Short mmCIF file of C-alpha atoms in Angstrom, two decimals:
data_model
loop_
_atom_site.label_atom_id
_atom_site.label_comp_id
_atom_site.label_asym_id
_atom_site.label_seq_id
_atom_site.Cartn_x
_atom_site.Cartn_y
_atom_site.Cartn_z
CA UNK F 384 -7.32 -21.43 35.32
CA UNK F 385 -8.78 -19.89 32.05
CA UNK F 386 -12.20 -21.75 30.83
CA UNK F 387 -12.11 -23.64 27.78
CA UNK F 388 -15.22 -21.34 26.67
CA UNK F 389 -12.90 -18.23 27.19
CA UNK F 390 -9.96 -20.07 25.21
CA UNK F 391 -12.24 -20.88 22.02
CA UNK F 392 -13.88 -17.38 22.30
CA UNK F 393 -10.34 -15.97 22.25
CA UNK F 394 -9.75 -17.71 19.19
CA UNK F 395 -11.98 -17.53 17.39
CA UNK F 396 -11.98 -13.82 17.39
CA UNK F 397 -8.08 -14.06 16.43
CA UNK F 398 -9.52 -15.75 13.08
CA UNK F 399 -7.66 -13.96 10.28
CA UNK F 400 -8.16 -14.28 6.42
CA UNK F 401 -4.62 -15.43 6.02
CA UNK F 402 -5.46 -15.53 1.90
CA UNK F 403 -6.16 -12.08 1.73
CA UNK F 404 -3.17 -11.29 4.27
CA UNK F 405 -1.06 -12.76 1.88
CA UNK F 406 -2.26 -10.90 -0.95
CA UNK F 407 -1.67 -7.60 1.06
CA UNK F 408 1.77 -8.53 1.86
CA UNK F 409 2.34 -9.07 -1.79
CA UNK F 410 0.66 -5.73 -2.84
CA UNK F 411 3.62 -4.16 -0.33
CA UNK F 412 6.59 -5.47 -0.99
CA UNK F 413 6.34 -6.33 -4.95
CA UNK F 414 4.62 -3.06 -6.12
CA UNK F 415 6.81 -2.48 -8.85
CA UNK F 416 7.90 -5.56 -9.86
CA UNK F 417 7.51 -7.93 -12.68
CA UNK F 418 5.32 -10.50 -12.26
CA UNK F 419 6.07 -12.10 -15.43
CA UNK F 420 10.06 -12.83 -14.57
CA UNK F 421 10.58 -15.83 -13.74
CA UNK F 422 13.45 -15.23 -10.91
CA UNK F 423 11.45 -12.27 -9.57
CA UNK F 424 8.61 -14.63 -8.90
CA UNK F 425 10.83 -16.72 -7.55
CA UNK F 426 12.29 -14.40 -4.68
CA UNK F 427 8.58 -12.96 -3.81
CA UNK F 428 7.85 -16.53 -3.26
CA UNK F 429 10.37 -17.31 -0.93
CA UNK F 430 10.20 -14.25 0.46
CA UNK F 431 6.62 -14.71 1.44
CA UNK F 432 7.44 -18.12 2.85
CA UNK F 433 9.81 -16.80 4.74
CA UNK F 434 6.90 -14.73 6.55
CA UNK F 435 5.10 -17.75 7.00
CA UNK F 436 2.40 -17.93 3.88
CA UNK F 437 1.96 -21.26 2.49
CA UNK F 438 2.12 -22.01 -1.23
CA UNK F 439 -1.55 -21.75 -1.23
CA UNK F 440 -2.03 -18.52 -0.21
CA UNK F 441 1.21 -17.33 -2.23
CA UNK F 442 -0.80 -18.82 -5.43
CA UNK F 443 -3.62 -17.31 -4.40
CA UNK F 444 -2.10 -13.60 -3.79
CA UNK F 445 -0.50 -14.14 -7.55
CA UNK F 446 -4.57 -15.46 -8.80
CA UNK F 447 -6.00 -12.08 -7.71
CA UNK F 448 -3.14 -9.71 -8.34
CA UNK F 449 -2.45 -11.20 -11.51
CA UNK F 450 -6.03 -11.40 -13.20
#
């Protein structure tokens, strides 16, 4: 049996900034793109959702690539 002490230690060490994971994934895969279109925001979107990024952390990445 593994403690519950070891369990929490474990994860909390697995912690990731999932915000600023989302803004790196953004930074990759729409480097030359246009923010600005409409349907090109619209397929980064689902294509970060399809990696698992909630809409906050989408808006986010846009809030700090964007400024």
């Amino acid at each position: 049996k593994v403690s519950v002490a070891v369990i929490e230690q474990a994860l909390t060490c697995q912690s990731k900034d999932w915000f600023e994971l989302a803004v790196t994934a953004l930074q990759k895969h729409a480097r030359n793109k246009d923010y600005s279109d409409p349907k090109q925001k619209q397929k980064i979107y689902r294509y970060l959702q399809n990696k698992g990024f909630t809409f906050e952390q989408i808006k986010y990445a846009f809030d700090v690539l964007c400024e």
